[in-house]
CSV table of C-alpha atoms and ligand atoms in Angstrom, one decimal:
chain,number,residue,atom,x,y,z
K,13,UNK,CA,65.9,12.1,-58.1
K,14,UNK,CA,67.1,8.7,-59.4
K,15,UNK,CA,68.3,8.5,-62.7
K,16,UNK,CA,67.9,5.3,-65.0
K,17,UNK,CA,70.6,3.8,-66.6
K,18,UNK,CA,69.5,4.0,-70.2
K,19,UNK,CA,67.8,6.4,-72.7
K,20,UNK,CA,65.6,5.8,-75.3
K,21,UNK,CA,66.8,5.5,-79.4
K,22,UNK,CA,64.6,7.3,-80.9
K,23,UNK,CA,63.8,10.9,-82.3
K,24,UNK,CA,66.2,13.8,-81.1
K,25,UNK,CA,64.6,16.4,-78.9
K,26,UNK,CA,66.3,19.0,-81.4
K,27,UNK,CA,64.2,17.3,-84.1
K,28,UNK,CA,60.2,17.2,-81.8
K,29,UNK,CA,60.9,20.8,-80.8
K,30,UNK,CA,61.5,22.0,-84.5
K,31,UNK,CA,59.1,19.4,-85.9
K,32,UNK,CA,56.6,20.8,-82.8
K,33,UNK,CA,57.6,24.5,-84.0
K,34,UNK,CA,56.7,23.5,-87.7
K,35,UNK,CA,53.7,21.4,-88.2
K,36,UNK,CA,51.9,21.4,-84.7
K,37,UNK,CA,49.4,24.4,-84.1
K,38,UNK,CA,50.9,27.3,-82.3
K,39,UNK,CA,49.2,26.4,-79.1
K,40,UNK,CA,51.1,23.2,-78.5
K,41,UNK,CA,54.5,25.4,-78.0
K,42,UNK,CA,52.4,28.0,-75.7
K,43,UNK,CA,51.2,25.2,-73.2
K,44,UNK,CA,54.8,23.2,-72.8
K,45,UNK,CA,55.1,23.7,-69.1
K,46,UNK,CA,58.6,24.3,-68.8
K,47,UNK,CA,61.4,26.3,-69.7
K,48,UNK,CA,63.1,23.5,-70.7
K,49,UNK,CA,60.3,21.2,-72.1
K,50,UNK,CA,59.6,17.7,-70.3
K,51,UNK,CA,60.4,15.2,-73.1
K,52,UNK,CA,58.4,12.1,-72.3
K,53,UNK,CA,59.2,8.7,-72.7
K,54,UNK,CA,57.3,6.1,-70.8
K,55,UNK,CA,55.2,5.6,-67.9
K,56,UNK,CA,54.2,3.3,-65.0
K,57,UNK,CA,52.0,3.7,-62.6
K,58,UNK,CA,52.8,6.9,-60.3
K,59,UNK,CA,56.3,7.2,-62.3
K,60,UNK,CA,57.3,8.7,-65.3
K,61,UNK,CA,60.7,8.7,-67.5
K,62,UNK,CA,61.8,11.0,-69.7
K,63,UNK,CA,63.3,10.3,-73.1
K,64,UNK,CA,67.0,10.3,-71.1
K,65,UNK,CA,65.9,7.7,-68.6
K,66,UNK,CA,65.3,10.4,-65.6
K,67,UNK,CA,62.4,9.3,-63.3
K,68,UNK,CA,60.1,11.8,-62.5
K,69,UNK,CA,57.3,11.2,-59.5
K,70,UNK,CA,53.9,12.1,-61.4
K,71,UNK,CA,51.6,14.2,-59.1
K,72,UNK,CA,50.1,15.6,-62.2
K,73,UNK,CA,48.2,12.8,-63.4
K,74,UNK,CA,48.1,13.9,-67.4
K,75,UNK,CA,46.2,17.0,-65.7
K,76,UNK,CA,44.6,15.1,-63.2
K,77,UNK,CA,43.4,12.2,-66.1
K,78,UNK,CA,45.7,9.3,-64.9
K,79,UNK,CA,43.3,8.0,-62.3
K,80,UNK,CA,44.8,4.5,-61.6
K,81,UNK,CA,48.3,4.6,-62.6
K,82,UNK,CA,50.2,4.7,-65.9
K,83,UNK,CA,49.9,2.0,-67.9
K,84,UNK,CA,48.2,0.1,-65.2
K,85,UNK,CA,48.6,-3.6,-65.9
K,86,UNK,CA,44.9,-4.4,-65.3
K,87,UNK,CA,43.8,-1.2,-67.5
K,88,UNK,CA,46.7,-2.8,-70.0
K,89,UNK,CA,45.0,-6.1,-70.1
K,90,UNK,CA,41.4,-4.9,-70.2
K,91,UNK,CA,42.5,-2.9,-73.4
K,92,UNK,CA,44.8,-5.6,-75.2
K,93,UNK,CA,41.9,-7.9,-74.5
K,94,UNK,CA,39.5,-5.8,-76.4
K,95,UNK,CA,41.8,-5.4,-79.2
K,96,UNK,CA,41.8,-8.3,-79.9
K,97,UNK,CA,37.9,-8.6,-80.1
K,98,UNK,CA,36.3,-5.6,-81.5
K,99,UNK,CA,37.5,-1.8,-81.0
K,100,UNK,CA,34.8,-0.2,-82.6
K,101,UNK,CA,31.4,-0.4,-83.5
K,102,UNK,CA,28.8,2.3,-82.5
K,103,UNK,CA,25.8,2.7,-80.3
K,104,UNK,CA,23.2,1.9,-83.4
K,105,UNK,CA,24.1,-1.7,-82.7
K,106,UNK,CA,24.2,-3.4,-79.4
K,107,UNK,CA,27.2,-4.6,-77.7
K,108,UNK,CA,27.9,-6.2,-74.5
K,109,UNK,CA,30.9,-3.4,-73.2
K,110,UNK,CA,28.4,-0.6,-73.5
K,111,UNK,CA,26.2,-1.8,-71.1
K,112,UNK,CA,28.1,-3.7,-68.8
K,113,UNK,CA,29.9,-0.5,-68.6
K,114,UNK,CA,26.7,1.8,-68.2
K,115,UNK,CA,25.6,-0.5,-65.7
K,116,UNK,CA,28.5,-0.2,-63.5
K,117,UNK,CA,29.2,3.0,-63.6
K,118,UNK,CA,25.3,4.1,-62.5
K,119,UNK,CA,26.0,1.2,-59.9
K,120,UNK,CA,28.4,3.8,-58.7
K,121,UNK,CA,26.0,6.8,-58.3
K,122,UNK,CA,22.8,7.2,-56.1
K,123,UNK,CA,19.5,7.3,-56.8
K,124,UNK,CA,17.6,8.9,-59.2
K,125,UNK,CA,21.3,9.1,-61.5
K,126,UNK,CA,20.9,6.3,-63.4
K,127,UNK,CA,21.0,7.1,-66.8
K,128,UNK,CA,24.3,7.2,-68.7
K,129,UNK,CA,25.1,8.7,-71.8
K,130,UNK,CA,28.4,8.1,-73.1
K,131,UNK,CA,31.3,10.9,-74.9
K,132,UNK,CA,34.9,11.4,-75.5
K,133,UNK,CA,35.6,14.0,-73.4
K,134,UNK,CA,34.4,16.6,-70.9
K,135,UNK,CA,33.7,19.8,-72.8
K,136,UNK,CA,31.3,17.5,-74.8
K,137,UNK,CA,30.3,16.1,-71.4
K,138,UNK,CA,29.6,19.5,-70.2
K,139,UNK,CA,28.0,20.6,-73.9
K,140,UNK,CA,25.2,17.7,-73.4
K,141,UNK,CA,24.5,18.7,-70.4
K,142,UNK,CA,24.0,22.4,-71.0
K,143,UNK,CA,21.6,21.3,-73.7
K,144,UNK,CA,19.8,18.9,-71.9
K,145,UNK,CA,19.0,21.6,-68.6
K,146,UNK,CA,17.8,24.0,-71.2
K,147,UNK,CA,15.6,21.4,-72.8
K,148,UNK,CA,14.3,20.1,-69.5
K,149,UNK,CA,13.9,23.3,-67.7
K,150,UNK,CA,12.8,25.6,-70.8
K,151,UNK,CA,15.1,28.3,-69.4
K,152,UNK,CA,17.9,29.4,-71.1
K,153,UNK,CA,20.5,30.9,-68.4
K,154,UNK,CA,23.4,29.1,-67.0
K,155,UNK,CA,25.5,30.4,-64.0
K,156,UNK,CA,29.1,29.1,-62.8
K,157,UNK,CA,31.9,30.5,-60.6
K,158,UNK,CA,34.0,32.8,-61.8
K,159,UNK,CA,37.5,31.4,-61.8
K,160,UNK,CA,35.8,28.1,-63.7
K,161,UNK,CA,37.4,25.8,-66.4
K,162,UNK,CA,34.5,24.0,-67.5
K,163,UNK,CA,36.0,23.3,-71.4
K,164,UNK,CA,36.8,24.4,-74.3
K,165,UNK,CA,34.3,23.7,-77.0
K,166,UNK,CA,32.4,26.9,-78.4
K,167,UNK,CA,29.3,26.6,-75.7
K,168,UNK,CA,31.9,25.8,-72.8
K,169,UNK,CA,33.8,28.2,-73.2
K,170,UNK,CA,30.8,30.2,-72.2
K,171,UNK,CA,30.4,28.2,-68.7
K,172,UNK,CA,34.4,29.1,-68.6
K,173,UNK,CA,35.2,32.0,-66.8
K,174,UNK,CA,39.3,32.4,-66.8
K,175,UNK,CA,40.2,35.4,-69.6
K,176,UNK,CA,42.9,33.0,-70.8
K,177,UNK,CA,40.6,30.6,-72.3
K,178,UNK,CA,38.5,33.6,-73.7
K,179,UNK,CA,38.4,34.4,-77.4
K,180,UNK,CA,37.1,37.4,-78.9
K,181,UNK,CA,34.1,35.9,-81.0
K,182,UNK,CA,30.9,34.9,-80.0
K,183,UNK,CA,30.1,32.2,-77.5
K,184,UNK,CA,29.0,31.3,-74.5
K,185,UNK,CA,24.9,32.9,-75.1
K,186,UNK,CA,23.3,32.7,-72.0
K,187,UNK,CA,26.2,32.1,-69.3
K,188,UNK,CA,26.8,34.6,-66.8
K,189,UNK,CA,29.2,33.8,-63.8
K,190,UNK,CA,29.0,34.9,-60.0
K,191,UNK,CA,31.4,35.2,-57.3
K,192,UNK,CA,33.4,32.0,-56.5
K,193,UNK,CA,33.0,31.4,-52.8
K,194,UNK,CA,36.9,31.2,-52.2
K,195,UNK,CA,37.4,31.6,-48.4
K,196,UNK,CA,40.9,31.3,-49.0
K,197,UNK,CA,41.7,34.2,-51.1
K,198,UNK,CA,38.4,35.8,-51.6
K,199,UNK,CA,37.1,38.7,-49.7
K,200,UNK,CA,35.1,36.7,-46.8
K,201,UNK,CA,37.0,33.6,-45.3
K,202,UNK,CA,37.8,33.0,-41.6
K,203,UNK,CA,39.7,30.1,-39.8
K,204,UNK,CA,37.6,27.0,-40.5
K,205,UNK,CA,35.3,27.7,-42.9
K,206,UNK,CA,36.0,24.7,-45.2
K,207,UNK,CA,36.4,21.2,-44.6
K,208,UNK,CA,40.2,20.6,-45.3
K,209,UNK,CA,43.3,21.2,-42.9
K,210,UNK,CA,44.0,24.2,-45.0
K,211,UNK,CA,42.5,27.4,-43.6
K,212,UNK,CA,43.2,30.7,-44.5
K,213,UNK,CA,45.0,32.8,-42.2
K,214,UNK,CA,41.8,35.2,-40.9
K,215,UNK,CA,40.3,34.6,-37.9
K,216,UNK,CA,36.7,34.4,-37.5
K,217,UNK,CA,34.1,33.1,-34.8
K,218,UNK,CA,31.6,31.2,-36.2
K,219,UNK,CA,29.4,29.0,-34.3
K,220,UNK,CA,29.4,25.1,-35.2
K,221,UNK,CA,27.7,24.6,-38.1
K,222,UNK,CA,27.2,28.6,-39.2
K,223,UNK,CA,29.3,30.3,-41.5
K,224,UNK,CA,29.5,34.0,-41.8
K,225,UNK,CA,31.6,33.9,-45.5
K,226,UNK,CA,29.3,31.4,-46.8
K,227,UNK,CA,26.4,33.8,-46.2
K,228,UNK,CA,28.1,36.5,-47.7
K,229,UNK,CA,29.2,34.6,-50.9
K,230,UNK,CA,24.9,33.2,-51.4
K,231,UNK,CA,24.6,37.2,-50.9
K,232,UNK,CA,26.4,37.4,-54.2
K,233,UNK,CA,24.8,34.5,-55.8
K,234,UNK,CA,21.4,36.5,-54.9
K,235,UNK,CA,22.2,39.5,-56.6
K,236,UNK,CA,23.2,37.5,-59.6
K,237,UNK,CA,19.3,35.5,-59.7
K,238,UNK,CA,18.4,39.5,-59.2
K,239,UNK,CA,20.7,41.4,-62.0
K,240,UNK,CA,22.0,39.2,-64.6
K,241,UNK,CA,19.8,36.4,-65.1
K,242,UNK,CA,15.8,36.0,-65.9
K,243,UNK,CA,13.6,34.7,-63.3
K,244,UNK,CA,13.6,31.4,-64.3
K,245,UNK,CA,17.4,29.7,-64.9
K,246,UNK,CA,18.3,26.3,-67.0
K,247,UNK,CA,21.4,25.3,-64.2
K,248,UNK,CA,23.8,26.1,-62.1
K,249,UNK,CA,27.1,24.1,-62.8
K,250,UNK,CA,29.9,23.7,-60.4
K,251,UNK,CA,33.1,21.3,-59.6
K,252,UNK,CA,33.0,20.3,-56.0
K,253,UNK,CA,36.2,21.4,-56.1
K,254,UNK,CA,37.5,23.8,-58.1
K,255,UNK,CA,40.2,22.8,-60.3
K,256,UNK,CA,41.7,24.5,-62.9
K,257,UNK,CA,40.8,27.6,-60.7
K,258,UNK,CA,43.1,26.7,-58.3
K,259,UNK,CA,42.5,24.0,-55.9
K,260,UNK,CA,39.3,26.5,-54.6
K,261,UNK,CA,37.4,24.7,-51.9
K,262,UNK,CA,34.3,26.2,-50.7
K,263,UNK,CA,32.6,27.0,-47.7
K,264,UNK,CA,30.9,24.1,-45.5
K,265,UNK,CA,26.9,24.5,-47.0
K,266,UNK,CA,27.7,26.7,-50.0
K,267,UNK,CA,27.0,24.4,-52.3
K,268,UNK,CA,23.8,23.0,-50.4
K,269,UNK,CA,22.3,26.7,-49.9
K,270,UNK,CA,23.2,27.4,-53.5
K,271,UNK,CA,21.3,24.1,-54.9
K,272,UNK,CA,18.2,25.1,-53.2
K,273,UNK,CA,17.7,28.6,-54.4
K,274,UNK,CA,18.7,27.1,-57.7
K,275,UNK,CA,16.1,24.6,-57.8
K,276,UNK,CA,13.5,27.9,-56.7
K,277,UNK,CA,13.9,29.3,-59.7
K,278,UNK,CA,13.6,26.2,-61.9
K,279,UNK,CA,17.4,25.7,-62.7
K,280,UNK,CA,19.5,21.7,-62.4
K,281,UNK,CA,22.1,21.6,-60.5
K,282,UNK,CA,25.4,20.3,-62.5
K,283,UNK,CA,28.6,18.6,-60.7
K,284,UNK,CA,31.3,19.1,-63.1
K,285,UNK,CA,33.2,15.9,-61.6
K,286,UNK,CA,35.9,15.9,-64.2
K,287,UNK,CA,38.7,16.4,-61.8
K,288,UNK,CA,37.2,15.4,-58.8
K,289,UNK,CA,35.5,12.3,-59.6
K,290,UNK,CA,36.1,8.5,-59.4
K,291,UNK,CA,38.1,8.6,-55.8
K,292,UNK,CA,40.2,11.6,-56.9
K,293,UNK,CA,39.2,13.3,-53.4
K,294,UNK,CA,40.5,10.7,-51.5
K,295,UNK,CA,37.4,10.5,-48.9
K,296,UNK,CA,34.5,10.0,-52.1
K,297,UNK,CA,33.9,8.5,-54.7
K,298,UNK,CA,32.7,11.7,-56.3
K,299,UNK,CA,33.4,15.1,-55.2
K,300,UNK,CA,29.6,16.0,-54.6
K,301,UNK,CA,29.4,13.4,-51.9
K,302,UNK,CA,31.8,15.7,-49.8
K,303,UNK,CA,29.2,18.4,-49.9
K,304,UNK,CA,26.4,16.5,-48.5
K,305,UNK,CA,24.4,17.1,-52.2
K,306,UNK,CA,22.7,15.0,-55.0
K,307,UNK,CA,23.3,16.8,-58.3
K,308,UNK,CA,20.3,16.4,-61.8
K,309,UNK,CA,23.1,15.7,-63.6
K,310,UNK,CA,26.6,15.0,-63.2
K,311,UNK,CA,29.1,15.0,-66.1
K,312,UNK,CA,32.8,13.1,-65.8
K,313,UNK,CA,35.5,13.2,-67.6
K,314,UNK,CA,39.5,12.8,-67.6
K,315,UNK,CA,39.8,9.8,-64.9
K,316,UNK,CA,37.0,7.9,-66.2
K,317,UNK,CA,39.3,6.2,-68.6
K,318,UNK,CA,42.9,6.8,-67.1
K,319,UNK,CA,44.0,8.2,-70.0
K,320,UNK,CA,41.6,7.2,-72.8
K,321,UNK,CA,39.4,9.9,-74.3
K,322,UNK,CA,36.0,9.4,-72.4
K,323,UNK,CA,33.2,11.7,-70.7
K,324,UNK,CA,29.8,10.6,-69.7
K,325,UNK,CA,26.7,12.7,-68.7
K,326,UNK,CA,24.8,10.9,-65.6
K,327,UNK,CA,21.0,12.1,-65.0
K,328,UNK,CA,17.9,11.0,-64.1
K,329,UNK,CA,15.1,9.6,-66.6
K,330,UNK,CA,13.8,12.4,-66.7
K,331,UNK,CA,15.9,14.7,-67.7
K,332,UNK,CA,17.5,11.9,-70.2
K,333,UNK,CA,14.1,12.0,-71.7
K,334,UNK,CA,14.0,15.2,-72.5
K,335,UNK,CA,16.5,15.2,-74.4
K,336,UNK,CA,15.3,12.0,-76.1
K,337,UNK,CA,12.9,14.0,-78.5
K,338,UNK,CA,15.8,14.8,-81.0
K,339,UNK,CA,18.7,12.6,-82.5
K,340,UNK,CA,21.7,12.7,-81.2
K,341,UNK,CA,24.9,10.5,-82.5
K,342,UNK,CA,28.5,10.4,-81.1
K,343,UNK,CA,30.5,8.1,-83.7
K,344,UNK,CA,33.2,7.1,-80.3
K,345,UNK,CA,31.3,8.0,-77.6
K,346,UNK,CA,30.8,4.2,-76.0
K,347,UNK,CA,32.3,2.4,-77.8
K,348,UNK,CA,33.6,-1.2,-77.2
K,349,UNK,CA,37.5,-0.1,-76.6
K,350,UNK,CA,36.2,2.7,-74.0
K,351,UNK,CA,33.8,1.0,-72.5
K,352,UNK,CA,36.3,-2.0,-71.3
K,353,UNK,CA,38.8,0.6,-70.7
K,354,UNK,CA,36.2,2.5,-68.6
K,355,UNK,CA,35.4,-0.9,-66.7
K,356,UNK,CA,38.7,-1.8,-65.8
K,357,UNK,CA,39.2,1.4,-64.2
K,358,UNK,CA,36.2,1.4,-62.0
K,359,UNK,CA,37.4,-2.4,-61.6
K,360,UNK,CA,40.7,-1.8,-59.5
K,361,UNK,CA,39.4,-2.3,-56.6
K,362,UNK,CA,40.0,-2.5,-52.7
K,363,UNK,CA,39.4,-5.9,-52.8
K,364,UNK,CA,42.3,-7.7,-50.9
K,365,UNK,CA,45.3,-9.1,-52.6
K,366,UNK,CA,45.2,-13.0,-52.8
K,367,UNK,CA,47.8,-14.7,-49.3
K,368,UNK,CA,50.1,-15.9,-52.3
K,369,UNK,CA,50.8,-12.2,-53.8
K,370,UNK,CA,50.7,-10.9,-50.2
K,371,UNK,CA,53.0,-13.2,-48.9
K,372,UNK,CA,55.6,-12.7,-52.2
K,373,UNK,CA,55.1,-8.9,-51.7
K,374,UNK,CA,55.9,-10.3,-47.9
K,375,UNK,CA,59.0,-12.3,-48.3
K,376,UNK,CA,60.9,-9.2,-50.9
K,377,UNK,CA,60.8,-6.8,-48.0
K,378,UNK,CA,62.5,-9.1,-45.7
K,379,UNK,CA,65.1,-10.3,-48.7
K,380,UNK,CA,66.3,-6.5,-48.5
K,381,UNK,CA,66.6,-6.1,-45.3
K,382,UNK,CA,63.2,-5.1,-43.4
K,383,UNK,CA,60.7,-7.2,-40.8
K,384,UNK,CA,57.3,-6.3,-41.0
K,385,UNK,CA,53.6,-7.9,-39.7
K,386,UNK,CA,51.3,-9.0,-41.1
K,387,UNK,CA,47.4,-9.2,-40.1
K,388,UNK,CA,43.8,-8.6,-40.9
K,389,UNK,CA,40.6,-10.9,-41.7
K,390,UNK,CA,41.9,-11.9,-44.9
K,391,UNK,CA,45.4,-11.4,-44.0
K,392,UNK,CA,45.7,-8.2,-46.3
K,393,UNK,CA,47.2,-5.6,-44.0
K,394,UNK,CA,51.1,-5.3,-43.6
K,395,UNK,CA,51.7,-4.1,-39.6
K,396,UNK,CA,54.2,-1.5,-38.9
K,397,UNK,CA,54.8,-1.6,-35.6
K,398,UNK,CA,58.7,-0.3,-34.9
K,399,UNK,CA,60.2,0.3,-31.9
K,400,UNK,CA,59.8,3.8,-30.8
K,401,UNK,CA,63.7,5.0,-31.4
K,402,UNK,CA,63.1,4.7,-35.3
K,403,UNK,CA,65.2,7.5,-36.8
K,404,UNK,CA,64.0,9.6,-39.9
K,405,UNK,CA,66.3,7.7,-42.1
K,406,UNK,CA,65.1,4.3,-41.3
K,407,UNK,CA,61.1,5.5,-42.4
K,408,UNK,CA,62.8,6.5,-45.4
K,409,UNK,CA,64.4,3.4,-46.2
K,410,UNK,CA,61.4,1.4,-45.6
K,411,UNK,CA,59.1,3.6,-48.0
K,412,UNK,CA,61.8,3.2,-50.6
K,413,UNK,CA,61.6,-0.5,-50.0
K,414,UNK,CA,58.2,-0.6,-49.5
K,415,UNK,CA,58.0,1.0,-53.2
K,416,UNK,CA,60.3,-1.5,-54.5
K,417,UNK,CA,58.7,-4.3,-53.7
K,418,UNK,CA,55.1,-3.3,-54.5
K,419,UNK,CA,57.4,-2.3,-58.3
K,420,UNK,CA,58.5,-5.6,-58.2
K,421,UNK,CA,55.3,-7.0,-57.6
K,422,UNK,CA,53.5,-5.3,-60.7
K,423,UNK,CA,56.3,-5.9,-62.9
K,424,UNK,CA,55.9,-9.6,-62.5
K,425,UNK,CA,52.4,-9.7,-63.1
T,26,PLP,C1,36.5,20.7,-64.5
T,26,PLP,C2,36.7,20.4,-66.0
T,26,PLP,N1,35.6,20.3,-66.8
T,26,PLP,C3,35.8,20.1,-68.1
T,26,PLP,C4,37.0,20.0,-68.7
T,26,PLP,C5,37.1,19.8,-70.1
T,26,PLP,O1,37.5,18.5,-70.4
T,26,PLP,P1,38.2,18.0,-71.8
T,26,PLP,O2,39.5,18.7,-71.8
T,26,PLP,O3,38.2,16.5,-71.7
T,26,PLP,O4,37.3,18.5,-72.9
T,26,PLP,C6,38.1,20.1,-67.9
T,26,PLP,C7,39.5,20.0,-68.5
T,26,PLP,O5,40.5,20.3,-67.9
T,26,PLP,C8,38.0,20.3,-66.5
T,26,PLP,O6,39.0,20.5,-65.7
C-alpha cells in the first residue's frame, strides 16, 4: 500500500480515542471497525488517507454512501456554488434547487414514479413510506426479509430484522418478516439460480427460465399471507439486493412472483434502493430494474447525495395524495444545499470528455512511458490494443499509470 510523505498536524489519536471514550455516546466506540481504529484524514475520489498520510483504496464507500467519489470536484463545485447563494430555506417557500432537483431525479424513474418527496436520510425515507402504504392501502401489516436493515428510527426498526439492531421496547407494530430467498446460504439454492457469476456450490437442474428454490422460498412467503398477517396487507418492502444482510441476491422471478401476490391482497410494493440505487449495481440505474419490476414506491438514500444527508420517497400521485390529507414538515428535507448537492450527483455523467482533456489525459501517459489509441465518434475511448506477449507486470504498470494520469487530470481541474 503506498504511503504518503506527510501527516496531518492536528489532534493526537491518543486525544479522539479518549475524547471519543468521554463525550461521544457509547455506540460510537462499539461500531469502530477495527482493532486498531481507522483514523481519517482526507479523501478523494476512490482514495482515502489516514491522519498519518497512509492511502487506503475505499471499497466501502462511507457504507456504500460515497456514490461518485470523495470530494468529487463537480459535487465540490456544485456545493461551494450554493454556499455562496443560499443554504437554507424550507419547502414553505419556493426555490429553484428543489425543483430542478425533483424534476431530475423523477426524469430518472419510470412511469407512474413521478412524485418526489424530499428527506435527510433513509430510515425517514423508509418511515414515509410505511405511513403512506398504510394510508393508501388502509391495511396495517408490513412484511420484509428476514436478514433486513431497513433503519433505525423507532418504526424501522420494526421493518429491520437483524437481532443486533433490536431493542427490547416497543416498536415495529405491524411488521412481521418472512424467509429471505438466499439461494446462497439458505436452505433451497442450486447452480444458477440468480443472476450474478456467483452461484452456490449445489447442483440443481432447472429448466430455463424455472426455478425450483424460488418456488420454495414464495412457499414461505404464502404461509406468512396465511399465518402472520391479516388478509389484507399495507406493503411488502424489499432491497433489490440485500445489503446490510449480506450481499443476498435473490432468485431469478422472486421478486416478480412476490409483487403479484402482494398486490392480491391489497399491499404496495417498496424498493428500499438505499444501497443499490443511482448506478450502484453497475448494470441499472436502480436495483429494481435488474429484477424486471416497477415498485408503488421507491425510497433512496445514502448515494443520492455522495455523502450529504439526503433520502427521498418516489411514488405515484396517487399514493402521494393520500398522504396529502395531513401536514407533514421536514425543516432540511430539500433544501437548497441538498438539492444542488443531489443534482450534481445525478449530473456526472457519461457524457464524453471534451478532445482537449482527452488529449492532456492522452499526452501524460505517453510522458511516463506508455503508447496507447485512441478512437470512437467523439474521440472518447482510449484503445488498448498490446501485443499478445504482454506480461502481468506490464498490465500492472499501465493501471497504475492509467490512475495517475486520470489523478492528475482531476487535480488540475
Ligand atoms: C437498505 C437500507 N435502508 C435504510 C437504511 C437507513 O438509512 P439511514 O442510515 O440513512 O437512516 C440503510 C442504512 O444502512 C440501508 O442500508
Amino acid at each position: 500500500m503506498a504511503k504518503w510523505l506527510w501527516s496531518i498536524q492536528g489532534m493526537s489519536k491518543e486525544r479522539m480515542m479518549e475524547i471519543r471514550g468521554r463525550n461521544c455516546h457509547p455506540m460510537t466506540m462499539k461500531v469502530t471497525l477495527y482493532k486498531e481504529p481507522v483514523f481519517i484524514h482526507q479523501g478523494h475520489m476512490q482514495w482515502l488517507w489516514d491522519v498519518d498520510g497512509r492511502r487506503y483504496l475505499d471499497l466501502f464507500a462511507g457504507v456504500a454512501t460515497i456514490s461518485v467519489g470523495h470530494c468529487h470536484p463537480k459535487v465540490t463545485a456544485a456545493a461551494e456554488r450554493q454556499l455562496r447563494t443560499l443554504v437554507h430555506t424550507t419547502n414553505i417557500y419556493v426555490y429553484p434547487p428543489i425543483h430542478e432537483y425533483c424534476e431530475k431525479l423523477a426524469s430518472n424513474l419510470p412511469d407512474p414514479l413521478k412524485v418526489v418527496y424530499l428527506t435527510n436520510s433513509g430510515s425517514e425515507a423508509n418511515d414515509l413510506a410505511m405511513c403512506m402504504a398504510r394510508l393508501y392501502t388502509g391495511n396495517f401489516d408490513i412484511i420484509t426479509f428476514r436478514g433486513s436493515y431497513h433503519g433505525g428510527s423507532p418504526q424501522t426498526m420494526g421493518l429491520t430484522s437483524l437481532v443486533d439492531y433490536k431493542y427490547p421496547v416497543g416498536i415495529g407494530l405491524g411488521c412481521t418478516n418472512t424467509m429471505c430467498p438466499d439461494v446462497f446460504r439458505g436452505i433451497w439454492g442450486g447452480s444458477h439460480c440468480r443472476d450474478s457469476p456467483v452461484q452456490t456450490t449445489r447442483e440443481c437442474n432447472c429448466a430455463q427460465g424455472y426455478c425450483v428454490a424460488s418456488q420454495h422460498y414464495i412457499e414461505q412467503l404464502k404461509q406468512t399471507f396465511l399465518t402472520s398477517v391479516w388478509s389484507r396487507i399495507a406493503a411488502f418492502f424489499a432491497e433489490p439486493i440485500q445489503g446490510v444482510g449480506g450481499a443476498v441476491q435473490y432468485p431469478k422471478n422472486f421478486l416478480k412472483e412476490a409483487y403479484k401476490l402482494v398486490r392480491e391482497r391489497g399491499g404496495l410494493c417498496i424498493a428500499d434502493e438505499v444501497q443499490t440505487g443511482f448506478g450502484r449495481t453497475g448494470s441499472h440505474f436502480w436495483g429494481f430494474q435488474g429484477h424486471d419490476v416497477l415498485p408503488d414506491i421507491v425510497t433512496m438514500a445514502k448515494g443520492i447525495g455522495n455523502g450529504f444527508p439526503m433520502g427521498a420517497v418516489v411514488t405515484t400521485r396517487e399514493i402521494a395524495d393520500a398522504f396529502a390529507g395531513g401536514f407533514h414538515f421536514n425543516t432540511f428535507g430539500g433544501n437548497p444545499l441538498a438539492c444542488s448537492i443531489g443534482s450534481s450527483v445525478i449530473d456526472a455523467s457519461r457524457a464524453p470528455l471534451c478532445p482537449q482533456d482527452m488529449l492532456a489525459i492522452f499526452e501524460d501517459i505517453k510522458d511516463m512511458g506508455i503508447l496507447i489509441g485512441k478512437g470512437g465518434m467523439y474521440g472518447q475511448t482510449f484503445r488498448i490494443k498490446p501485443p499478445m506477449c504482454i506480461t502481468m507486470e506490464d498490465a500492472h504498470f499501465f493501471l497504475s499509470v492509467f490512475n495517475k494520469s486520470i489523478q492528475n487530470y482531476m487535480e488540475k481541474r
